[in-house]
PDB file of C-alpha atoms in Angstrom:
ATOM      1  CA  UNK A   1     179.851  -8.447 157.397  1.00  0.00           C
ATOM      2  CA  UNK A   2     176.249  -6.392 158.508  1.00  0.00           C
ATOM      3  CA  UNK A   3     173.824  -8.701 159.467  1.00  0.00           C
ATOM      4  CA  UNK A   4     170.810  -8.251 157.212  1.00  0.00           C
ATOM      5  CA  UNK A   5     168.202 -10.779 158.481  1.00  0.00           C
ATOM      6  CA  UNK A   6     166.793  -8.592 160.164  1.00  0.00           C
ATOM      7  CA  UNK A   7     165.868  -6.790 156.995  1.00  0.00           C
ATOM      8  CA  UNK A   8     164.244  -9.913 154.931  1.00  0.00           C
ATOM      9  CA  UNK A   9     160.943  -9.713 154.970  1.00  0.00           C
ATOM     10  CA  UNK A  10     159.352 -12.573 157.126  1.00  0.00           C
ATOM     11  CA  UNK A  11     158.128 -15.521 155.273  1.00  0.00           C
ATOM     12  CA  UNK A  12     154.205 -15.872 154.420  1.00  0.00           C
ATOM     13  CA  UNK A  13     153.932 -18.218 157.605  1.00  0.00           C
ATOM     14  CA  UNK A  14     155.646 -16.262 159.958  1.00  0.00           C
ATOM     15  CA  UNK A  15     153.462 -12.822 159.514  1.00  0.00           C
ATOM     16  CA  UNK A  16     150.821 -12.132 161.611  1.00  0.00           C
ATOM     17  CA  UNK A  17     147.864  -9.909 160.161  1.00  0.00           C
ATOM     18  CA  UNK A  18     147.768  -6.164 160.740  1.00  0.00           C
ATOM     19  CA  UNK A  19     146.259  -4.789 164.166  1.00  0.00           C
ATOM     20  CA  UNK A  20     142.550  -4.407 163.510  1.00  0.00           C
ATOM     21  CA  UNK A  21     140.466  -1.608 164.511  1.00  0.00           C
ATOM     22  CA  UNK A  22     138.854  -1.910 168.202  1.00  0.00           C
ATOM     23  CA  UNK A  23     135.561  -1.468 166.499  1.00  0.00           C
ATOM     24  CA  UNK A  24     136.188  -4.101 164.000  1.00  0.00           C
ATOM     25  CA  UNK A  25     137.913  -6.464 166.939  1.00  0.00           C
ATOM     26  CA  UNK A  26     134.686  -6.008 169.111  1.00  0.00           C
ATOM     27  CA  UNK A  27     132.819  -6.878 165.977  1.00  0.00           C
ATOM     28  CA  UNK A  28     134.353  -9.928 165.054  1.00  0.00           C
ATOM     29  CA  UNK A  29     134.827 -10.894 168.600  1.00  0.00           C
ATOM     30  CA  UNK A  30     131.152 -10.775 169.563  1.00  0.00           C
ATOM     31  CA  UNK A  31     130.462 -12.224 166.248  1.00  0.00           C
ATOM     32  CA  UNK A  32     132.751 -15.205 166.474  1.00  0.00           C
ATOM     33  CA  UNK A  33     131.203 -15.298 170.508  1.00  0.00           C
ATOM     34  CA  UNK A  34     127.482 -15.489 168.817  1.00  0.00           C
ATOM     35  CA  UNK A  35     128.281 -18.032 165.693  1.00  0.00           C
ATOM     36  CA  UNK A  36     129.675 -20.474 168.621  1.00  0.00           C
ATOM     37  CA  UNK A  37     126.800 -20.285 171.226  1.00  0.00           C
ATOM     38  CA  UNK A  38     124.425 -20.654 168.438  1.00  0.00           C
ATOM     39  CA  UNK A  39     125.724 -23.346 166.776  1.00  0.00           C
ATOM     40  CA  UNK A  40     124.609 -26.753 168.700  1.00  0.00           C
ATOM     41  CA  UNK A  41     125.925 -30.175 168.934  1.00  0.00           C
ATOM     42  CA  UNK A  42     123.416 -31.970 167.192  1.00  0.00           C
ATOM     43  CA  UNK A  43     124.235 -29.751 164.253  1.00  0.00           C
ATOM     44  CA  UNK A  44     120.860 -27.428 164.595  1.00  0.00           C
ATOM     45  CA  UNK A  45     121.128 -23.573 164.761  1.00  0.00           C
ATOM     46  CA  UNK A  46     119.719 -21.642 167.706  1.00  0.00           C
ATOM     47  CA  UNK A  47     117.832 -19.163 164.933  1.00  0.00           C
ATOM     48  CA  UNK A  48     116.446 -17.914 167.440  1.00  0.00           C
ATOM     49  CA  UNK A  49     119.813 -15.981 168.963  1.00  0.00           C
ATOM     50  CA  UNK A  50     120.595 -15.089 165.287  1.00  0.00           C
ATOM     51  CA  UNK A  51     117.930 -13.132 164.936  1.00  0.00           C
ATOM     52  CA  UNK A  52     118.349 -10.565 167.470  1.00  0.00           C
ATOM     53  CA  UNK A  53     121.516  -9.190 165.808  1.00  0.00           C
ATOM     54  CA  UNK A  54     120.198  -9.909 162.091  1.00  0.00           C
ATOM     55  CA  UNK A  55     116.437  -9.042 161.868  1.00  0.00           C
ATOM     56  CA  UNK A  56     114.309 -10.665 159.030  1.00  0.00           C
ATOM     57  CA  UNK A  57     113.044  -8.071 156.229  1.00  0.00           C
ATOM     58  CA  UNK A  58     111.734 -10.702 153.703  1.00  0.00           C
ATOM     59  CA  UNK A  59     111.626 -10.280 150.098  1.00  0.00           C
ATOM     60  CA  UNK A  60     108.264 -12.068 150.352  1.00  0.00           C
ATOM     61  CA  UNK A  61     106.292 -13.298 152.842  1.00  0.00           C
ATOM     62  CA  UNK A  62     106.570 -17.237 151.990  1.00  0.00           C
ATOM     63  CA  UNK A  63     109.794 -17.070 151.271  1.00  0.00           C
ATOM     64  CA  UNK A  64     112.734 -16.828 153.270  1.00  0.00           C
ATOM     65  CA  UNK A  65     114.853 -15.061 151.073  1.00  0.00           C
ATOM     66  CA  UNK A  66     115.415 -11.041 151.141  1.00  0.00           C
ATOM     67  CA  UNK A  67     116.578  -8.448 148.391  1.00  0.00           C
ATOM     68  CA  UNK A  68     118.234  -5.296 148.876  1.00  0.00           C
ATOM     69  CA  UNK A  69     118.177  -3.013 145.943  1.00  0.00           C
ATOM     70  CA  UNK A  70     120.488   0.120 145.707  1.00  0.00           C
ATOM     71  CA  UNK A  71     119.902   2.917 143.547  1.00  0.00           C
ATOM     72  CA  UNK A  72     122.983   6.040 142.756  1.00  0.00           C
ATOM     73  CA  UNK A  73     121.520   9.253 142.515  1.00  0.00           C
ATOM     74  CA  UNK A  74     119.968  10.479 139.284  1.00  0.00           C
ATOM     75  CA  UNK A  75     122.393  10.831 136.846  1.00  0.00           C
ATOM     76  CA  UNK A  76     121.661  11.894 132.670  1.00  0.00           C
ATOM     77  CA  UNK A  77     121.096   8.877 130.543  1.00  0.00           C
ATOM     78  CA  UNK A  78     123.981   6.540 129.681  1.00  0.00           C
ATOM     79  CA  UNK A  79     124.383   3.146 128.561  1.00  0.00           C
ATOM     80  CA  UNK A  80     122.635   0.245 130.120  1.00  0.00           C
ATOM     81  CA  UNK A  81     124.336  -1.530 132.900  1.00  0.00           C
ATOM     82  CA  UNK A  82     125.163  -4.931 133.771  1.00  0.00           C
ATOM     83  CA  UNK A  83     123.194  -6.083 136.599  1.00  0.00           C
ATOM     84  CA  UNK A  84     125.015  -7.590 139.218  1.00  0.00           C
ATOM     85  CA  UNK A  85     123.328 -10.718 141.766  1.00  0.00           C
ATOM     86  CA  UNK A  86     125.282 -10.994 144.868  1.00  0.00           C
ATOM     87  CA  UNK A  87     125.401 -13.357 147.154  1.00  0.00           C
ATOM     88  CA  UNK A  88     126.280 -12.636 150.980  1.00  0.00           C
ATOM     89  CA  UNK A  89     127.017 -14.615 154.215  1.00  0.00           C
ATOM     90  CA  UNK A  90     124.479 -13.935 156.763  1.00  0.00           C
ATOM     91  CA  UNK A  91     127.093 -12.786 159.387  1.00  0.00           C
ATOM     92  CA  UNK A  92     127.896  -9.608 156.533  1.00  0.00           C
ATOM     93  CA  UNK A  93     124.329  -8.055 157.270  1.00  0.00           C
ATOM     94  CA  UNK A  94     126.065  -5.200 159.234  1.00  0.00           C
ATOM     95  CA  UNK A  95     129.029  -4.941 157.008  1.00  0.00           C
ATOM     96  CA  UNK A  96     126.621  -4.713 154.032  1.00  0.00           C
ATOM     97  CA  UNK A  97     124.711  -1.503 155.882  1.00  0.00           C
ATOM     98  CA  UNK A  98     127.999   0.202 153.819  1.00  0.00           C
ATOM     99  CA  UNK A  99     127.154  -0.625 150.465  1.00  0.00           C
ATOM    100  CA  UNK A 100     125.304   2.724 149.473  1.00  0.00           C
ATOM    101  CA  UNK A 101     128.125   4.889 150.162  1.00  0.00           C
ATOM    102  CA  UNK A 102     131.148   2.634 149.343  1.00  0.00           C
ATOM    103  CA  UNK A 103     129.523   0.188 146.541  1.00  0.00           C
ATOM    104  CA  UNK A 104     126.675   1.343 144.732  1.00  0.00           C
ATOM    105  CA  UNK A 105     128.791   4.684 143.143  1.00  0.00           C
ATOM    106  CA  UNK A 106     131.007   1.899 141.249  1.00  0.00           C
ATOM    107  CA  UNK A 107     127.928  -0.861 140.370  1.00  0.00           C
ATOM    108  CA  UNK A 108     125.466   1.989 139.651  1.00  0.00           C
ATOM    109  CA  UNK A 109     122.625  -0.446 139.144  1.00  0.00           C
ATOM    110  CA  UNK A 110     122.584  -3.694 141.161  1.00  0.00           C
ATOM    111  CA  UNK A 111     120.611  -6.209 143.160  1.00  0.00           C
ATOM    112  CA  UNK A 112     121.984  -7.955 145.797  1.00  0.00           C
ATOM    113  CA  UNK A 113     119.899 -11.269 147.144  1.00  0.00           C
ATOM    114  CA  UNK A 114     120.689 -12.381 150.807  1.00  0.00           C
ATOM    115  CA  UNK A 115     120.121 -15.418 151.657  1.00  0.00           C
ATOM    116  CA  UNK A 116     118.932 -15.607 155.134  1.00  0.00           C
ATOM    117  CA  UNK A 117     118.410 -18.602 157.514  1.00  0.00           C
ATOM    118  CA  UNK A 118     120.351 -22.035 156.138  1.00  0.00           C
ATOM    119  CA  UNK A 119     117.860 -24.384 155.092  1.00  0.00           C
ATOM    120  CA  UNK A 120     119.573 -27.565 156.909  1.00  0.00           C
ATOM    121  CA  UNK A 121     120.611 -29.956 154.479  1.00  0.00           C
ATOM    122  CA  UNK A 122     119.738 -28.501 151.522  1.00  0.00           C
ATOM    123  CA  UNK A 123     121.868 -27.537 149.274  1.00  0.00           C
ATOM    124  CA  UNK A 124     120.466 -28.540 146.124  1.00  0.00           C
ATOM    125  CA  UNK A 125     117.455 -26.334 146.823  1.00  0.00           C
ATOM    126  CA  UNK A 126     119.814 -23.439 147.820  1.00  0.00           C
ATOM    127  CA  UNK A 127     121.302 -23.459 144.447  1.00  0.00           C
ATOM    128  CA  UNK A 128     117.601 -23.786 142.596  1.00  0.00           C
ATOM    129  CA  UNK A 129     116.579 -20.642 144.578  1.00  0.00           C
ATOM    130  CA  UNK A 130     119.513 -18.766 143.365  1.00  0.00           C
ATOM    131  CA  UNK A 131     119.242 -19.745 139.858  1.00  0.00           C
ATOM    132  CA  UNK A 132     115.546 -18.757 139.812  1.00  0.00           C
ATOM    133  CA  UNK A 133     116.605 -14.817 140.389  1.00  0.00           C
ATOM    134  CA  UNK A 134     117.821 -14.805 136.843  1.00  0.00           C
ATOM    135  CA  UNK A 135     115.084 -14.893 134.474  1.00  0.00           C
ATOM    136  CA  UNK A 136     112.588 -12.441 136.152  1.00  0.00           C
ATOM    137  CA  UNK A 137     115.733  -9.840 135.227  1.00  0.00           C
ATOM    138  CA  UNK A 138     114.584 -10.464 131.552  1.00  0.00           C
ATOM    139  CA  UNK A 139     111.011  -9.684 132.387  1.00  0.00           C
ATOM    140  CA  UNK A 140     108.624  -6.865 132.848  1.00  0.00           C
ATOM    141  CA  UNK A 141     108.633  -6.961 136.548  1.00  0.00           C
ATOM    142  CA  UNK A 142     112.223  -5.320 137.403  1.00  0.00           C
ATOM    143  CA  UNK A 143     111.907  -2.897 133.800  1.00  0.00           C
ATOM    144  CA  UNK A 144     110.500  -0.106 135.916  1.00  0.00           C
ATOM    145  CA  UNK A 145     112.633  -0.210 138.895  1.00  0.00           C
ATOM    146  CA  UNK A 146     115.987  -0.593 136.922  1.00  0.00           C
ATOM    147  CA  UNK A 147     115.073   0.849 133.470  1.00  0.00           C
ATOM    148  CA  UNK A 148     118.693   0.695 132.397  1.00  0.00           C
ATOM    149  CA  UNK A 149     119.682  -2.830 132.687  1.00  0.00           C
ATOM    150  CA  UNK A 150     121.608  -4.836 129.885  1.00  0.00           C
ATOM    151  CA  UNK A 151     120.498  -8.359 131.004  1.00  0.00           C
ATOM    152  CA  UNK A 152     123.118  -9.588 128.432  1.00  0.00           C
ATOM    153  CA  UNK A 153     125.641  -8.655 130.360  1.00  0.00           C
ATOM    154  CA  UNK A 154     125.041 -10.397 134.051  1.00  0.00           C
ATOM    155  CA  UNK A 155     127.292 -10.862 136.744  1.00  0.00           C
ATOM    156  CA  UNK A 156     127.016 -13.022 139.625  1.00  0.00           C
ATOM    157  CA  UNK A 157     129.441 -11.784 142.649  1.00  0.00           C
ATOM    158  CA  UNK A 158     129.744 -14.036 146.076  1.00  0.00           C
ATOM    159  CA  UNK A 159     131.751 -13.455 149.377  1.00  0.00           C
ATOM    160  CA  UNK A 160     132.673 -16.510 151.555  1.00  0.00           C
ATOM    161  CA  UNK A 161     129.662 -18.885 151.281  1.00  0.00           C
ATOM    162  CA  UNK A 162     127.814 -17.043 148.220  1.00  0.00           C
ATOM    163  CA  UNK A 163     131.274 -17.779 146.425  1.00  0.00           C
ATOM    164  CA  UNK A 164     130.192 -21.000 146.564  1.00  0.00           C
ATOM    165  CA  UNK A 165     126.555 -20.580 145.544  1.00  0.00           C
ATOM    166  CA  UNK A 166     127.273 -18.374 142.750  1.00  0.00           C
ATOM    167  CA  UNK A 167     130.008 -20.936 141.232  1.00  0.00           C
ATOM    168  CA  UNK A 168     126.796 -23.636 141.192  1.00  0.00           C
ATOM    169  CA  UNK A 169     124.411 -20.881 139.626  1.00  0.00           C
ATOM    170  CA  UNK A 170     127.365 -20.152 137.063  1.00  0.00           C
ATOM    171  CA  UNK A 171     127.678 -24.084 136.571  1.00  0.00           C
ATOM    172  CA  UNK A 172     123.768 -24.372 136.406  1.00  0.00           C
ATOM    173  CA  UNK A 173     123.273 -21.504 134.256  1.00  0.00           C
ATOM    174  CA  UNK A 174     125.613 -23.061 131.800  1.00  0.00           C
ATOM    175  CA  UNK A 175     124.197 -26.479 131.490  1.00  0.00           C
ATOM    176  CA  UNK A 176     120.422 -24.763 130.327  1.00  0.00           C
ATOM    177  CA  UNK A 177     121.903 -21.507 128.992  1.00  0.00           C
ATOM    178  CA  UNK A 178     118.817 -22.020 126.120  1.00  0.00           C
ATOM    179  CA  UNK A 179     115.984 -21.651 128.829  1.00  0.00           C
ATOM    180  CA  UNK A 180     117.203 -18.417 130.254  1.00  0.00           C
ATOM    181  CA  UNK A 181     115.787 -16.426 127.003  1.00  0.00           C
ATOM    182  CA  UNK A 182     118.140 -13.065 126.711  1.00  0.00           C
ATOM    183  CA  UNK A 183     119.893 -13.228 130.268  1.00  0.00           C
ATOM    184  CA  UNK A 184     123.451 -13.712 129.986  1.00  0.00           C
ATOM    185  CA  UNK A 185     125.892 -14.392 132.598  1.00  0.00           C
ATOM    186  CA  UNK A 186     128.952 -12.192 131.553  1.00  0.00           C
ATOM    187  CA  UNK A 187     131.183 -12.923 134.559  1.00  0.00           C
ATOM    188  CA  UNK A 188     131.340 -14.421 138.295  1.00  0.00           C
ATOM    189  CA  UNK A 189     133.014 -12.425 140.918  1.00  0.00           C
ATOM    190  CA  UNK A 190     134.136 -15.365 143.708  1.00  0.00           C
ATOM    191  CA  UNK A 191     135.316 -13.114 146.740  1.00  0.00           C
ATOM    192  CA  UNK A 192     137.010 -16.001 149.200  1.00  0.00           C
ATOM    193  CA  UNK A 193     134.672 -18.818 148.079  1.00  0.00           C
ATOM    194  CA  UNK A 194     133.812 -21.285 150.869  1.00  0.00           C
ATOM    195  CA  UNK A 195     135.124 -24.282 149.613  1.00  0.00           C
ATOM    196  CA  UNK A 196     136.445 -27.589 151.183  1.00  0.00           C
ATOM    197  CA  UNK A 197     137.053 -30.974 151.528  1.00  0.00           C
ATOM    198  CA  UNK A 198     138.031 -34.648 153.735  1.00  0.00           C
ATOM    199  CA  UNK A 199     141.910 -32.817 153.183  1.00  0.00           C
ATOM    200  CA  UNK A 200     143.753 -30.503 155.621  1.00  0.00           C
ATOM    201  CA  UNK A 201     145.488 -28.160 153.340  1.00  0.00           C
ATOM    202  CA  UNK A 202     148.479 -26.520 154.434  1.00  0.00           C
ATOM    203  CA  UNK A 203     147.039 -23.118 155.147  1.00  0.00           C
ATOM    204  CA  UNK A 204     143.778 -24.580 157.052  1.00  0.00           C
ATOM    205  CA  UNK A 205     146.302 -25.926 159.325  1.00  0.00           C
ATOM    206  CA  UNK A 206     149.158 -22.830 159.562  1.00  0.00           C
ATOM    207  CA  UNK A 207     146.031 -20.313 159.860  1.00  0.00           C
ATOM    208  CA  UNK A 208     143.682 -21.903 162.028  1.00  0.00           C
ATOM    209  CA  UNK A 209     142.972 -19.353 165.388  1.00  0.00           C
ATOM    210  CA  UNK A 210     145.283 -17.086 163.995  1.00  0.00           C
ATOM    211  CA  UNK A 211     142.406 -14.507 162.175  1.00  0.00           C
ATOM    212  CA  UNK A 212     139.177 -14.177 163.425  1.00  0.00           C
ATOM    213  CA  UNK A 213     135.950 -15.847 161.662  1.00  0.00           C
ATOM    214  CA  UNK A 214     136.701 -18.916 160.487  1.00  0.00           C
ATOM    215  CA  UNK A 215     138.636 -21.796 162.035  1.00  0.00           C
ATOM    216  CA  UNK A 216     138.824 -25.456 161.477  1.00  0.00           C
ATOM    217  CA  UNK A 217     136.007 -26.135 163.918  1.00  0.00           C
ATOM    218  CA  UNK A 218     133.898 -23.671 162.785  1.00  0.00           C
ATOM    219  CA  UNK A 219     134.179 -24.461 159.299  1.00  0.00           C
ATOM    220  CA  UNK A 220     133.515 -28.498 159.749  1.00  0.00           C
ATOM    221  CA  UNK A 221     130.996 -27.624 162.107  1.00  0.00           C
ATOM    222  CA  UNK A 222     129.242 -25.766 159.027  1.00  0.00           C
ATOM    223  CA  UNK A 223     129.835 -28.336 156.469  1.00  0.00           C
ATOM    224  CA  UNK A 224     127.829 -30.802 159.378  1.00  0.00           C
ATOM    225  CA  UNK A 225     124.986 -28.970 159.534  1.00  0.00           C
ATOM    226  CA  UNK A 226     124.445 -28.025 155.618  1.00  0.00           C
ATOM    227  CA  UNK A 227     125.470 -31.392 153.899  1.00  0.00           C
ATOM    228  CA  UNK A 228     123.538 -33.938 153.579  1.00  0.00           C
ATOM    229  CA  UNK A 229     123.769 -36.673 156.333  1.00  0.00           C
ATOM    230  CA  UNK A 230     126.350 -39.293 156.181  1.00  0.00           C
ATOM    231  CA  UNK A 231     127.668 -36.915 153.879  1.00  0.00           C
ATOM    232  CA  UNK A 232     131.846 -36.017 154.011  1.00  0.00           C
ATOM    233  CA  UNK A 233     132.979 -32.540 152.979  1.00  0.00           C
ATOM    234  CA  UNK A 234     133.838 -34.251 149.572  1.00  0.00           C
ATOM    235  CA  UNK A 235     130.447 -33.582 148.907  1.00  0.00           C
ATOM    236  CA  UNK A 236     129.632 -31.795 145.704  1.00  0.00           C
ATOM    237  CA  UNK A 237     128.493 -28.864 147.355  1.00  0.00           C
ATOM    238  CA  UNK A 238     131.552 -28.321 149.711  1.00  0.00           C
ATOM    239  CA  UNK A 239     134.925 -29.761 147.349  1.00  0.00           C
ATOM    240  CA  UNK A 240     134.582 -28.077 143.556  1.00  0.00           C
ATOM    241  CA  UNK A 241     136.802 -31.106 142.480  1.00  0.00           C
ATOM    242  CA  UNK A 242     133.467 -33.249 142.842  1.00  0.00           C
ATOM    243  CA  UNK A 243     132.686 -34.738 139.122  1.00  0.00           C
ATOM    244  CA  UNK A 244     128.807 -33.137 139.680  1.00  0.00           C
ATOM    245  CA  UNK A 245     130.098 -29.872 140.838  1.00  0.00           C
ATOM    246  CA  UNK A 246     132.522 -29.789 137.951  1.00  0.00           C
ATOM    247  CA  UNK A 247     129.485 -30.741 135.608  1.00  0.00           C
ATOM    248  CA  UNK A 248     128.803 -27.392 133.184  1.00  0.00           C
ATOM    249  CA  UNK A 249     132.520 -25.656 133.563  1.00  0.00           C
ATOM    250  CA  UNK A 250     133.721 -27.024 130.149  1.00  0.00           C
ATOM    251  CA  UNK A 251     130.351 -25.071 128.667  1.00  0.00           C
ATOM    252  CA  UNK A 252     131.101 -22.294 126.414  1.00  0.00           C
ATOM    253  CA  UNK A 253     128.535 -20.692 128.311  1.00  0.00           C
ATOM    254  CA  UNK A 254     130.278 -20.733 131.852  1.00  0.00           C
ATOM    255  CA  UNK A 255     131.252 -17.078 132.427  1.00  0.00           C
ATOM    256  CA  UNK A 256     134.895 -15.679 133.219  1.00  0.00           C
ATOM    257  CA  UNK A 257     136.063 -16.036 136.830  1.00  0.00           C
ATOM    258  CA  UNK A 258     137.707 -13.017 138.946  1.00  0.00           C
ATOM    259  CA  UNK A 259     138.730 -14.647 142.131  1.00  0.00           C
ATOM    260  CA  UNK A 260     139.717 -12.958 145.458  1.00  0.00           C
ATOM    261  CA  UNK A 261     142.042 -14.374 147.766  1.00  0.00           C
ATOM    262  CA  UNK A 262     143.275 -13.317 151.465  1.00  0.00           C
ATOM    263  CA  UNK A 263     146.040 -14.034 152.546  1.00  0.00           C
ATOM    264  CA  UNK A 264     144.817 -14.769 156.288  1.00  0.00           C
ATOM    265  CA  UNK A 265     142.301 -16.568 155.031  1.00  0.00           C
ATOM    266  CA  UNK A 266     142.367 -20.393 156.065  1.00  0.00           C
ATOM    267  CA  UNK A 267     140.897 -21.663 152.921  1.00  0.00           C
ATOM    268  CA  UNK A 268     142.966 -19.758 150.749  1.00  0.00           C
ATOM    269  CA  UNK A 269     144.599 -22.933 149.343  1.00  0.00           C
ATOM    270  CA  UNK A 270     141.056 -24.289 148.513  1.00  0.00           C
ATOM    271  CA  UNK A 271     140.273 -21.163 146.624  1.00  0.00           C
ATOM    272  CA  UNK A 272     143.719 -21.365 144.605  1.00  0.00           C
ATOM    273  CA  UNK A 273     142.965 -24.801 143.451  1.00  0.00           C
ATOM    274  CA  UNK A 274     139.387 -23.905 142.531  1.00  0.00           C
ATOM    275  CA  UNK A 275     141.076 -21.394 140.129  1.00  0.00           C
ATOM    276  CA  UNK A 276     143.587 -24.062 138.774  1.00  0.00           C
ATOM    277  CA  UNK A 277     140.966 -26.164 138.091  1.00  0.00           C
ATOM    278  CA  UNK A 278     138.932 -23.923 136.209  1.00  0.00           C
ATOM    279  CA  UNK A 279     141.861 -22.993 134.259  1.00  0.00           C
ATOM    280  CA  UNK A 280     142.736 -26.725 133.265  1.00  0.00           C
ATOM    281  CA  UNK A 281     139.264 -26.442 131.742  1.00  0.00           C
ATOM    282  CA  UNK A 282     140.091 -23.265 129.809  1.00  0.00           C
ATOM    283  CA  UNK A 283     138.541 -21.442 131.869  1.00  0.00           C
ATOM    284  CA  UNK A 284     139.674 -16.977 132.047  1.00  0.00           C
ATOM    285  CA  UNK A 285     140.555 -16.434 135.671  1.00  0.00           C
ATOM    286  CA  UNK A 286     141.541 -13.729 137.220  1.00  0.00           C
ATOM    287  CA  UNK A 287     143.469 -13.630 140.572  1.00  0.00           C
ATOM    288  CA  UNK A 288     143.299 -10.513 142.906  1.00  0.00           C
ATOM    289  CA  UNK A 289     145.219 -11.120 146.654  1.00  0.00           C
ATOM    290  CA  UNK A 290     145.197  -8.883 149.261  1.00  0.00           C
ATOM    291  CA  UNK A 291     148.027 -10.166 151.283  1.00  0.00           C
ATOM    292  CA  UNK A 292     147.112  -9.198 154.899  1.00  0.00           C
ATOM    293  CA  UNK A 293     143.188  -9.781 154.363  1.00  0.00           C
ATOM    294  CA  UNK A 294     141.219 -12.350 157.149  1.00  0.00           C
ATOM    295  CA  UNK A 295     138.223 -14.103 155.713  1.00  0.00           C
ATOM    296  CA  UNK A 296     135.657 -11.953 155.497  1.00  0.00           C
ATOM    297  CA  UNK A 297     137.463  -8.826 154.938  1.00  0.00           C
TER     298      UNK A 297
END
């Protein structure tokens, strides 16, 4: 009888991601190099190395926030378009130099918020800074820059980290829906939220060193420095299974979920189980996988 094991396809924990490009090695290599030597023991950042390869171009001067807005070329009149808040990792400030040419032809109108510089243990007022960028879009202060926007239908998109954030903004939102006058959130887009907890799942432990970005250390290295102190990474802002980062979900109000998963991604299994979750709550999630994606992708 032939011998066909060599033709089964390997199981999920036997494949190794695809070959990356040298560029994108060198990238993630000097990346991952940078993220290490500046992130100290005592749990500090050395802001002062981070800056060199991400320079600050503040929204406003007192505030440590910054916007980047990105506008198609003219086109006739249409509809009005859903505005779309996104949320970035600081470490995507080179990968989001793309966004013109790849992004902006499919969003047509959007703003995209960066946060940039971690305030240490703070994620409460993280979350209160995010949640403040939606009621200006119901004002007169955006209604000349983006004269088309349908404020009634907003969506709130997040990769790694913003994932995250914008799950708290959705859960926020939804709580005080009545004080956000005509803005409505119509949908969050979670792109491989940052999520965690006290647990080892079984794909932080099968994945960890095998794709670049984020590893075990790294990632409880992160939770350290942006929790709270004494805090555990069942905090509310790292493990979505918390009973005040639940708080809001059952609301009406909280928007559809489309959820993106890699499948190189350590926290992957933290990422399925915030979908379950939101789906034992009646929640509409949707589930897109990209099967030989790293974090980050």
């Amino acid at each position: 009888m032939a011998d066909t094991a060599s033709h089964t396809a390997a199981p999920p924990w036997q494949r190794k991601p695809k070959p990356l490009s040298r560029l994108t090695r060198l990238t993630t290599t000097v990346a991952g190099f940078v993220t290490d030597a500046a992130c100290r023991a005592d749990g500090t950042l050395n802001r002062a190395m981070l800056s060199f390869l991400d320079p600050p171009v503040p929204a406003f001067p007192s505030s440590p926030w910054w916007r980047r807005r990105h506008r198609p070329r003219p086109r006739p009149p249409r509809a009005p378009l859903p505005p779309v808040l996104g949320e970035l990792p600081a470490a995507a400030a080179p990968r989001d130099r793309l966004l013109p040419r790849r992004r902006v032809r499919l969003l047509l109108r959007g703003i995209a918020s960066l946060r940039r510089g971690l305030p240490p243990h703070r994620p409460d007022r993280l979350r209160r800074r995010a949640l403040r960028r939606l009621p200006p879009l119901a004002g007169a202060p955006l209604s000349g820059v983006f004269p088309a926007l349908d404020v009634s239908r907003c969506f709130l998109a997040g990769d790694s980290a913003g994932g995250n954030v914008a799950h708290h903004v959705a859960r926020r939102y939804a709580t005080h829906v009545s004080t956000f006058r005509n803005v409505r959130l119509a949908g969050v887009i979670a792109i491989q939220p940052f999520f965690g907890g006290e647990e080892r799942t079984p794909s932080e432990l099968r994945l960890d060193g095998v794709g670049p970005i984020v590893s075990v250390d790294r990632a409880d290295w992160m939770w350290r420095a942006f929790l709270p102190p004494e805090a555990d990474r069942d905090h509310e802002a790292a493990n979505f299974a918390h009973p005040a980062a639940i708080a809001g979900v059952e609301s009406p109000a909280f928007p559809p979920v489309l959820l993106a998963i890699g499948g190189f991604d350590p926290l992957q299994d933290w990422q399925r189980r915030y979908g379950e979750m939101l789906r034992r709550r009646g929640k509409k999630v949707e589930v897109v996988q990209y099967p030989d994606a790293i974090h980050g992708f």
